[in-house]
XYZ file of C-alpha atoms in Angstrom:
570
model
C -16.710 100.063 -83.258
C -16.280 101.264 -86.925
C -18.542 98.846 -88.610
C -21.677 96.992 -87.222
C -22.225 92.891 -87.910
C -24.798 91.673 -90.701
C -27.564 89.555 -89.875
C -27.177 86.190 -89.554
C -29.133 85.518 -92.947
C -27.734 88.274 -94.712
C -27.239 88.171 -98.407
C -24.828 85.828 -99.925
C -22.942 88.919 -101.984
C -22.560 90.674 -98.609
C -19.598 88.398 -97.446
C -18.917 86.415 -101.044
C -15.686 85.947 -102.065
C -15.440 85.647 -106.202
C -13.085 84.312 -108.311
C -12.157 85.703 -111.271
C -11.233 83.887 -114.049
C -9.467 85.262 -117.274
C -10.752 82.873 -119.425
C -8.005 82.689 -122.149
C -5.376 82.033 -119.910
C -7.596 79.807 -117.143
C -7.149 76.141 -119.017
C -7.309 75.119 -122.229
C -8.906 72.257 -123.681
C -7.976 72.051 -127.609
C -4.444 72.602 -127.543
C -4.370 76.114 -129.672
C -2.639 77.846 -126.485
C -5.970 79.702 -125.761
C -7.785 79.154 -122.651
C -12.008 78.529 -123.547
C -14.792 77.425 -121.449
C -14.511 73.902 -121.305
C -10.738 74.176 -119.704
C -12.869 76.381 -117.179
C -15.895 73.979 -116.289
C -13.296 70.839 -116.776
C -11.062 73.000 -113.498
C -14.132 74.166 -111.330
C -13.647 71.599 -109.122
C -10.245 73.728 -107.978
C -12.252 77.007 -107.167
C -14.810 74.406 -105.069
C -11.978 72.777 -103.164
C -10.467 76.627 -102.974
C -13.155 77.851 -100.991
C -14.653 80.737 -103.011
C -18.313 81.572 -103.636
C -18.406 82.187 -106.551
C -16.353 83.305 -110.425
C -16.375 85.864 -112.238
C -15.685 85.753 -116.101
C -13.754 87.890 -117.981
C -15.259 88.675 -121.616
C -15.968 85.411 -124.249
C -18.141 87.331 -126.394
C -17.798 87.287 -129.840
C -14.911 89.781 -130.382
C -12.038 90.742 -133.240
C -9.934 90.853 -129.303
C -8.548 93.891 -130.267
C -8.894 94.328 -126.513
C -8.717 90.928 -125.314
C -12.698 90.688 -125.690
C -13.547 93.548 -124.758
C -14.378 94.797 -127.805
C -17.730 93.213 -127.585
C -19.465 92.502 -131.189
C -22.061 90.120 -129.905
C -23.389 90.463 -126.490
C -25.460 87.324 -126.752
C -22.863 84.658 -127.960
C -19.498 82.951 -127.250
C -16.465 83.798 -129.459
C -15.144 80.608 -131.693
C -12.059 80.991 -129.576
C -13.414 80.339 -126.219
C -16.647 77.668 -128.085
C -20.187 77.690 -128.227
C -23.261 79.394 -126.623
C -23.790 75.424 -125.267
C -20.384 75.849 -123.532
C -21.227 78.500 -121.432
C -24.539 77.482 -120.462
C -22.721 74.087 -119.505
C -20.349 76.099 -117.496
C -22.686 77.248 -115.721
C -24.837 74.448 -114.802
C -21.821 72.474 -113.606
C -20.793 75.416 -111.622
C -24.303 75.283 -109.803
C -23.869 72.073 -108.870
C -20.596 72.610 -107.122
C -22.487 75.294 -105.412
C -20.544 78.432 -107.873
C -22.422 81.198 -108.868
C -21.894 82.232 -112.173
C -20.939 86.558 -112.894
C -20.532 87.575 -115.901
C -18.578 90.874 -117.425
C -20.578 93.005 -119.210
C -19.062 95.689 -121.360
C -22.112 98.998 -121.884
C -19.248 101.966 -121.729
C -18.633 100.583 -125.989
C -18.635 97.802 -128.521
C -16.369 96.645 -131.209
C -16.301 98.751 -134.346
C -17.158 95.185 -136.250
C -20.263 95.306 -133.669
C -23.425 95.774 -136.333
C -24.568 98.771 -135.071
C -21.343 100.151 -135.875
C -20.594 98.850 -139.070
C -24.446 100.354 -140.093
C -23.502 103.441 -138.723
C -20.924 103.563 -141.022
C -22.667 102.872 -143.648
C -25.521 105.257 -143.049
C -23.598 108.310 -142.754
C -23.733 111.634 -140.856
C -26.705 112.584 -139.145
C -28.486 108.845 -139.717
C -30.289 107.542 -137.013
C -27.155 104.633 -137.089
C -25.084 107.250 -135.778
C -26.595 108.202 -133.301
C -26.292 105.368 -130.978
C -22.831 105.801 -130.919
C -21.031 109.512 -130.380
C -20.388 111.120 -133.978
C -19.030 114.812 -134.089
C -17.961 117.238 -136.814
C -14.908 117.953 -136.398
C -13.755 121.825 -135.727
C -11.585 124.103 -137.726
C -11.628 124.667 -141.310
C -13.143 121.748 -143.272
C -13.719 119.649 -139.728
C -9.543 118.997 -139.587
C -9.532 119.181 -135.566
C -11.066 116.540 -133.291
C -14.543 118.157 -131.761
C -12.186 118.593 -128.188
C -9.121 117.343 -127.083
C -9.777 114.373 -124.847
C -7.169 111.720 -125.013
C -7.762 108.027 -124.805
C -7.014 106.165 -121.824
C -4.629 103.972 -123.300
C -3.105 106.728 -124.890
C -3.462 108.939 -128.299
C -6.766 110.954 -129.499
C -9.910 109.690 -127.834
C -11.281 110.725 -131.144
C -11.018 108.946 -134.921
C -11.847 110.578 -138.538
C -14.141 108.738 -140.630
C -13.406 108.645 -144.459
C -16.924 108.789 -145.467
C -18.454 106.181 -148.001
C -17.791 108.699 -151.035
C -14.214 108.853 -150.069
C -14.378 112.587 -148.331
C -13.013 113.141 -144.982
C -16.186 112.585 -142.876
C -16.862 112.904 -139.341
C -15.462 112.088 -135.985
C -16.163 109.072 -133.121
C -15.378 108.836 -129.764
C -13.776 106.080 -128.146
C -11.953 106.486 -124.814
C -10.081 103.449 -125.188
C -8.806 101.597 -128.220
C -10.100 103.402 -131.762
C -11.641 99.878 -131.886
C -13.832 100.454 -129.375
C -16.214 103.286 -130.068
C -18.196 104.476 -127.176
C -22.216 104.176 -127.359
C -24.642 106.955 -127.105
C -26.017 106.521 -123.392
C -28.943 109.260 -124.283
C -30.398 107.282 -126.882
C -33.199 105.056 -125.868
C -32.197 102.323 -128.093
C -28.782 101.721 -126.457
C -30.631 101.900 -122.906
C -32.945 98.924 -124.082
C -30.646 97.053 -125.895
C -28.738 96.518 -122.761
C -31.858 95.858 -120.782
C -32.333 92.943 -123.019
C -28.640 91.940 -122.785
C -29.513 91.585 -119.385
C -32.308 89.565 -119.552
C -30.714 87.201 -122.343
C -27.797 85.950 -119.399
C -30.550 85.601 -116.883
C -32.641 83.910 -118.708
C -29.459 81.457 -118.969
C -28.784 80.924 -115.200
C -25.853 83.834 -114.701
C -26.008 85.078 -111.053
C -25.078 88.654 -111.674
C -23.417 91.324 -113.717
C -19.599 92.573 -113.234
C -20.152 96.288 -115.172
C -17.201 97.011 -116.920
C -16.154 101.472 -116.786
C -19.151 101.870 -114.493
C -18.542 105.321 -114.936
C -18.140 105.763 -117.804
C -21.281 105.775 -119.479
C -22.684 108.886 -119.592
C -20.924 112.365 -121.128
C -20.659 115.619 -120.095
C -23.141 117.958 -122.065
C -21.480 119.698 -124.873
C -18.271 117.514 -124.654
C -16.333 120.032 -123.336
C -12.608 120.011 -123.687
C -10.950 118.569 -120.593
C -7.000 119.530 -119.939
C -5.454 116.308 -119.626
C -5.431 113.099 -120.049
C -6.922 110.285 -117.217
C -4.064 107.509 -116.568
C -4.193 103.634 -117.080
C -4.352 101.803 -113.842
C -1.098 100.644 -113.801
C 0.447 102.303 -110.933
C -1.687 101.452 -108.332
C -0.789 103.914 -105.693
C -2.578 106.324 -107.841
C -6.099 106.087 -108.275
C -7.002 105.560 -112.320
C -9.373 108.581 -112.128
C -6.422 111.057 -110.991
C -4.850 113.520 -113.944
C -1.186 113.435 -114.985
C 1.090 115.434 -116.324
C 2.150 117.445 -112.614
C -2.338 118.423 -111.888
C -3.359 117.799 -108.397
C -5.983 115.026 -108.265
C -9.349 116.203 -108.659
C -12.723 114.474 -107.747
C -13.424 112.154 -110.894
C -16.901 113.687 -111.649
C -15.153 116.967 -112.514
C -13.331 114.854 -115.371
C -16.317 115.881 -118.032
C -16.516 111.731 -119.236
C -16.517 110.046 -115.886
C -18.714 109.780 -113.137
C -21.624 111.693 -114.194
C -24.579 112.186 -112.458
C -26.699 110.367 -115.290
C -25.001 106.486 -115.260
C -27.419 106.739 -111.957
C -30.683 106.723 -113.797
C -29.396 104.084 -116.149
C -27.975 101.533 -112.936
C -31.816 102.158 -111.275
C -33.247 100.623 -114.612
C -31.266 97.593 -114.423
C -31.734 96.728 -110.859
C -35.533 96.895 -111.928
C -34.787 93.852 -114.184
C -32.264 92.246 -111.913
C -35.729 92.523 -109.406
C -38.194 91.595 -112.050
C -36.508 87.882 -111.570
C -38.007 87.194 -108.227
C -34.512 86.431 -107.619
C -32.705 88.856 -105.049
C -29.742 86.735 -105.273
C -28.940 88.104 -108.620
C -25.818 91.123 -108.548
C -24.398 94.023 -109.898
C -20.838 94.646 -109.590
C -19.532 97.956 -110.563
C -16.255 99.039 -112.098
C -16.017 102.816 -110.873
C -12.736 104.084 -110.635
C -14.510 106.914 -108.678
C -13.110 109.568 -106.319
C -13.750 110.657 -103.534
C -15.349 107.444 -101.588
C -18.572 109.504 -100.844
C -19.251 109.286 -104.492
C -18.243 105.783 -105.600
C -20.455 104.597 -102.998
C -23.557 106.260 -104.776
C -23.211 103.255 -106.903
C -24.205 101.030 -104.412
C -27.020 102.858 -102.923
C -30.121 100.114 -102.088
C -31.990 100.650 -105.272
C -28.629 100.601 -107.975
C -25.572 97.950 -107.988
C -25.137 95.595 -105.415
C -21.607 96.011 -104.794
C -19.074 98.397 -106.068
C -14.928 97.512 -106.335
C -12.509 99.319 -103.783
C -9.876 100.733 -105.789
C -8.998 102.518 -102.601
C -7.921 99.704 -101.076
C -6.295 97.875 -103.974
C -4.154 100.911 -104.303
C -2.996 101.770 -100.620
C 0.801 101.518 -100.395
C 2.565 98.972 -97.709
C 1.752 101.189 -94.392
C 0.219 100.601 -91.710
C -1.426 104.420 -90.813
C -2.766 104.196 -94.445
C -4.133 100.543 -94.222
C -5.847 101.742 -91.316
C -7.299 104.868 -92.672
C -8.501 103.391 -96.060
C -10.207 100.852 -94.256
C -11.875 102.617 -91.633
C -13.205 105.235 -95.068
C -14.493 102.035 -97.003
C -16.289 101.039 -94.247
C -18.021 103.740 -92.984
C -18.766 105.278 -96.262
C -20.260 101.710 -97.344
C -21.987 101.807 -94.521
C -23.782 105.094 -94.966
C -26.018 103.878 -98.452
C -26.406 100.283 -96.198
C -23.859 97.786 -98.472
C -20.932 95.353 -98.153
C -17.577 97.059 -98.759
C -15.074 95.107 -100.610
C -11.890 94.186 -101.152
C -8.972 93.538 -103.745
C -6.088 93.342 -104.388
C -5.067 92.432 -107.680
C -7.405 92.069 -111.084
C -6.530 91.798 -115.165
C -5.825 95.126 -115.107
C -2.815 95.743 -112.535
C 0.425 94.425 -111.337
C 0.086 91.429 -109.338
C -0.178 92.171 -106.359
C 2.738 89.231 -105.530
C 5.026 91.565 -107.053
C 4.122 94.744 -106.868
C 4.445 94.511 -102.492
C 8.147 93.610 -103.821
C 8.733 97.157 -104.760
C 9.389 99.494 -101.293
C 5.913 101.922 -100.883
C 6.190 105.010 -102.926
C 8.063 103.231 -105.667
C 6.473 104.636 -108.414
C 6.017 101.788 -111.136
C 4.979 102.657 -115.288
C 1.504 100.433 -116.639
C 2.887 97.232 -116.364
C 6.935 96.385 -116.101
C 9.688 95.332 -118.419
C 12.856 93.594 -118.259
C 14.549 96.693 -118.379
C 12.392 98.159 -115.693
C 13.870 98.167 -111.979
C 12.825 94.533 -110.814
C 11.052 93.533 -107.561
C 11.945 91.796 -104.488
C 10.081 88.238 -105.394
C 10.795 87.302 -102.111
C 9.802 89.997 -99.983
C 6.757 90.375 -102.561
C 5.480 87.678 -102.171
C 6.163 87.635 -98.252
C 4.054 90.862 -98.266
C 1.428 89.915 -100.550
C 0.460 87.028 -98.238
C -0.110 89.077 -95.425
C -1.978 91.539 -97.606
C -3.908 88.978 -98.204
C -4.963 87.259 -94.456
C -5.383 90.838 -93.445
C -8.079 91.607 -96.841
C -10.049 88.178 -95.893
C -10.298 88.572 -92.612
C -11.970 92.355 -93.483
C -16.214 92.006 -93.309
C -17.354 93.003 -96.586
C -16.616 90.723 -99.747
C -13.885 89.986 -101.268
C -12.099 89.689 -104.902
C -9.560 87.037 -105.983
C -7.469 86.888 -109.090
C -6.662 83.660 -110.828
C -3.483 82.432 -109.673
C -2.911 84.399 -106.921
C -3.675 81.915 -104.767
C -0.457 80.196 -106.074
C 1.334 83.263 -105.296
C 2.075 83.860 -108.755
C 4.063 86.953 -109.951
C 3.919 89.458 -112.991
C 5.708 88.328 -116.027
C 8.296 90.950 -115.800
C 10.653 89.937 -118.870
C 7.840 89.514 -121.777
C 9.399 90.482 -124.849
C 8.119 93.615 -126.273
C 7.277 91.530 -129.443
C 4.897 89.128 -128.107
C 2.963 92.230 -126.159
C -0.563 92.460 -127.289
C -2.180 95.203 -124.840
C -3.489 97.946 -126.899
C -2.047 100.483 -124.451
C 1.700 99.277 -125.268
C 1.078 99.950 -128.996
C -0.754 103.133 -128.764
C 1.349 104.589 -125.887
C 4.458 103.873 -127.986
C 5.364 101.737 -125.632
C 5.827 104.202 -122.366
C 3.255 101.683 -120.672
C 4.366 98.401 -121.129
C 1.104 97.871 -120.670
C -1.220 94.277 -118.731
C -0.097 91.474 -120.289
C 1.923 90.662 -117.458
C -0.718 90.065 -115.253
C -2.824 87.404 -118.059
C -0.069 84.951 -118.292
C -1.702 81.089 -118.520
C -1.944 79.445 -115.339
C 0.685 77.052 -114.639
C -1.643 73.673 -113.364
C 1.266 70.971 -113.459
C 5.077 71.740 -113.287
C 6.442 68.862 -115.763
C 3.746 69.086 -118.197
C 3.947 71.249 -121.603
C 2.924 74.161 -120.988
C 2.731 73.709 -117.001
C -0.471 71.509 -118.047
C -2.646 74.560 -119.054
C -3.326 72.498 -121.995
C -3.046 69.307 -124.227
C -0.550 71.241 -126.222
C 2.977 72.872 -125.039
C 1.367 76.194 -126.881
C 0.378 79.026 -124.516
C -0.610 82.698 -126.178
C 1.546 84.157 -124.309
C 4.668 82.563 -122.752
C 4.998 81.378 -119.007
C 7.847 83.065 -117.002
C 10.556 80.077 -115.934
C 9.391 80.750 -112.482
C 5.938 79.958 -112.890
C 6.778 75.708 -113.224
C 7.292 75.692 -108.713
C 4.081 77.407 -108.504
C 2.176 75.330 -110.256
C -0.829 73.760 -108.593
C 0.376 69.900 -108.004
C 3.531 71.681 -106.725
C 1.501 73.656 -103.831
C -1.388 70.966 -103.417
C -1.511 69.636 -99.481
C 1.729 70.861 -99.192
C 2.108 72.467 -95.319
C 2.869 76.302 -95.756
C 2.248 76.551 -99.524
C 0.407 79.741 -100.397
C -2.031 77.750 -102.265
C -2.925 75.662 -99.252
C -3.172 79.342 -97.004
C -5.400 80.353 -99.182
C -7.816 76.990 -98.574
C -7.297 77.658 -94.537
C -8.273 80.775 -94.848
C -11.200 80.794 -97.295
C -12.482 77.748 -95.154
C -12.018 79.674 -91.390
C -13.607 82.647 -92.987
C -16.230 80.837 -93.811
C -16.618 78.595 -90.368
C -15.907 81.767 -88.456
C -18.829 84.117 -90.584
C -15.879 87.083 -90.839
C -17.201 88.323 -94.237
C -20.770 89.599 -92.025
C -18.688 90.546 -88.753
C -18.531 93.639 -87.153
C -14.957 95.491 -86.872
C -13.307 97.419 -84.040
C -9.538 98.486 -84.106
C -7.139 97.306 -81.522
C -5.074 100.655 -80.777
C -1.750 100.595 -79.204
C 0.269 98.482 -81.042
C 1.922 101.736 -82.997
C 1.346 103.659 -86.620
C 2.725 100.279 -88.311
C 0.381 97.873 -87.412
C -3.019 97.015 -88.561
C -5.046 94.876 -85.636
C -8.656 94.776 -85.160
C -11.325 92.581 -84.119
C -14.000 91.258 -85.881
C -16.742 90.040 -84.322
C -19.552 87.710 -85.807
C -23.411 87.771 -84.470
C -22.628 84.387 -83.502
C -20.212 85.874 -80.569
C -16.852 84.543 -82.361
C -14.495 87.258 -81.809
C -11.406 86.752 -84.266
C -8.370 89.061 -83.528
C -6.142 90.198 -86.387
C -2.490 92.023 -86.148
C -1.067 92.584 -89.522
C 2.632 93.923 -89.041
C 4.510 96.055 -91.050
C 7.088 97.184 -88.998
C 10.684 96.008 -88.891
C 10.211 94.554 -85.106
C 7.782 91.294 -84.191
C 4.866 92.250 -82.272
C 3.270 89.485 -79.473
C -0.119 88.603 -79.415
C -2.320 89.130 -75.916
C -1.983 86.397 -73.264
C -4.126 83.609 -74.281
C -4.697 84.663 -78.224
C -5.561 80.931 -79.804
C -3.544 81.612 -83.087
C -6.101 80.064 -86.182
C -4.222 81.345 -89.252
C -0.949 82.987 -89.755
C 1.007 84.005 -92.895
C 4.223 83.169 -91.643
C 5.337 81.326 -88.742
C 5.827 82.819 -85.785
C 8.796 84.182 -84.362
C 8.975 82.878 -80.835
C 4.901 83.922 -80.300
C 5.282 86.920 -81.845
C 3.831 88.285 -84.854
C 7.186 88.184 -86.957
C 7.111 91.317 -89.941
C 5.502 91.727 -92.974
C 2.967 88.739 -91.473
C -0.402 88.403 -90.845
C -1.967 86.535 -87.687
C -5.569 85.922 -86.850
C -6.276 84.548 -83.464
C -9.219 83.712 -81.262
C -9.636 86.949 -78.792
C -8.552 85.952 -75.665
């Protein structure tokens, strides 16, 4: 036994499944190619009839989307592009009465530079109070020439930007580890730490069921800033965690990296579950972002008086093998376990390949930030063979679980996007090395023969829909017999009916280093067994195994490769 069941009544975030939507390419409802929140409330009723718990929403603040929102520079309102402040708190009541919960992506790590704070910092000049919510240096070196250390962004470039001060003299320096857009707030000043607080209490006051925290660990800086020898790597190739250093270092533990992961965010995540708490409500969730290493420190972020939950990047990143699927599991659960939460479970998000097409790829490819048309191209078929299985294996893991829009249609990366029409700030300021996430944030194709696969009134989409994407379009999948879309429903719904998200798990040795079977067993006495198999040969099932869900069809009772099979324990 590696991992004990919940209680019957446990928590509903314990075993949730969530939904995340990208909200400009979910639907859109004016025709300016631009998903917004009415396309989104006008669809719930797909994630209802899906099976999920609940969604979580990408960034519709008001932004300049110099980082596809998030580049926040108004945590309390809706950006013209996506509508009004009334459209999200109609999203959300609709939502709750399809029985959705409502999370919400917050963005602390930094704002916009057209954020007010900023643009007053600007304006105020060095040493200001203005500045110091946000991290201003003097640059070193004769006249302040040099950035105050050499961190690089994430995405690529100087982590730090020169001012040109309001009398027209070189001034000083910000930080911002991601776009120069995006300068990163002061986490030691006690403004910043209440500001949030009442960010926090401005969505709940509105109905929002919980928080997604966006560069969890991020927040909080090293003291003195000092310099840090290279730079930390995009997420795009997944079998690498983001946290781990480039450029030929061995991966280090990502609280030894001087801007992540530092003992401090701690503090800050204890303050906000105080408010979460102050609700009455212990329904309410955190959800952190923490692209932490090793597992026995990510998991700090989960401990019973911080977040709720805390993504597995672990998982999302394990290669196509069995002995490794089996390890990263067994280390999720037990180190969830040990601070007493729900581990969960991913596999593909805004910020990654699909995971439809990145299975397509043999394991140890090793894939740039996003891919090209010039980059070596998948196997679509074997892809999305694999991700399938990936897939009935993740939900039938206790814990909760993540979903990205569309992969329930089995939708891949957009892997011929013309460099032109590429908008990720990490193509631009990369120099286009990393091709960067667009591919991943292509609009939803809804219905095959209608402009724009029907994500709209309009033909116009922001950016354009692969050929592909018209046969896996929703009325092409819906109660159609083997269609991904329609696993997806079977296996949300058996989940569900067969309380796997709060079961207990015990591995089934014996079948050989590539497969993945265990049992999971529910305090109801269910007993569900799953074989995932990744070897070249089918596997059988034990005498009397009641198959429930499979990702493939069997091959003459056996578990055929790259499938999935749960089945009643015999």
């Amino acid at each position: 036994m590696i991992h004990a069941a919940d209680q019957r009544e446990s928590a509903w975030w314990r075993h949730a499944v969530i939904y995340q939507v990208y909200p400009r390419s979910w639907a859109d409802s004016n025709g300016d190619g631009i998903g917004d929140l009415p396309g989104i409330t006008a669809r719930l009723g797909h994630l209802r009839t899906l099976g999920v718990d609940a969604l979580w929403l990408s960034p519709f603040y008001p932004s300049p989307q110099a980082d596809a929102g998030y580049d926040v520079a108004d945590y309390r309102d809706v950006d013209p592009l996506f509508g009004r402040l009334a459209d999200a708190d109609e999203l959300i009541g609709r939502a709750h009465d399809l029985g959705l919960r409502v999370i919400v992506d917050l963005v602390p790590n930094h704002s916009s530079d057209a954020h007010a704070w900023f643009r007053a910092a600007l304006a105020a000049g060095p040493g200001s109070p203005e500045r110091e919510r946000y991290v201003f240096r003097d640059g070193r070196g004769a006249g302040g020439v040099l950035p105050p250390n050499n961190w690089e962004s994430v995405f690529g470039g100087p982590a730090w930007t020169r001012l040109t001060e309001p009398d027209g003299t070189p001034g000083q320096w910000y930080l911002h580890l991601f776009d120069s857009t995006q300068p990163d707030f002061n986490w030691d000043h006690h403004e910043v730490r209440a500001e949030f607080e009442s960010v926090l209490r401005f969505w709940l006051d509105r109905g929002v069921d919980g928080f997604r925290v966006d560069v969890a660990h991020g927040l909080v800086k090293k003291d003195g800033l000092p310099d840090h020898r290279a730079r930390t790597h995009m997420l795009g190739d997944t079998e690498e965690a983001a946290a781990h250093v480039l450029d030929g270092h061995a991966p280090e533990p990502t609280h030894h990296i001087p801007y992540w992961d530092q003992d401090g965010v701690h503090e800050i995540y204890r303050s906000w579950r105080g408010v979460l708490n102050s609700y009455g409500e212990p329904d309410r969730i955190l959800c952190a972002e923490a692209w932490v290493e090793p597992q026995e420190r990510a998991v700090l972020y989960t401990r019973p008086n911080e977040m709720h939950q805390a993504f597995n990047f672990d998982f999302l990143g394990t290669p196509w093998i069995g002995e490794d699927l089996v390890a990263v599991i067994e280390r999720s659960l037990l180190a969830a376990d040990s601070v007493g939460a729900p581990s969960t479970w991913v596999l593909s998000n805004h910020d990654v390949v699909r995971h439809a097409t990145r299975l397509g790829y043999e394991p140890g490819t090793r894939r740039p930030n996003g891919i090209g048309a010039e980059d070596p191209q998948p196997n679509h078929e074997l892809g999305l063979r694999r991700a399938r299985a990936a897939t009935t294996l993740m939900l039938a893991l206790p814990g909760s679980a993540y979903l990205y829009q569309g992969e329930e249609l089995g939708l891949p990366e957009s892997t011929d996007l013309p460099d032109e029409l590429r908008q990720d700030p990490t193509f631009v300021r990369s120099g286009g090395e990393e091709k960067g996430r667009d591919g991943c944030r292509v609009p939803m194709p809804w219905t095959k023969d209608a402009p724009g696969h029907g994500f709209g009134p309009s033909p116009a989409t922001w950016l354009p829909q692969p050929s592909s994407y018209g046969r896996y379009a929703v009325d092409q999948q819906d109660r159609v017999a083997g269609s991904t879309l329609e696993l997806y429903r079977t296996l949300l719904r058996r989940r569900r009916e067969l309380s796997l998200g709060s079961g207990s798990l015990a591995f089934v040795r014996g079948y050989g280093p590539d497969v993945v079977a265990f049992v999971n067993g529910s305090a109801d006495g269910d007993r569900v067994l799953v074989v995932a198999n990744l070897g070249a040969e089918p596997v059988p099932l034990p005498d009397g195994a009641e198959v429930i869900a499979a990702s493939a069809p069997l091959d003459a009772g056996l578990v055929p490769t790259d499938a999935t099979v749960w089945a009643r324990w015999p």
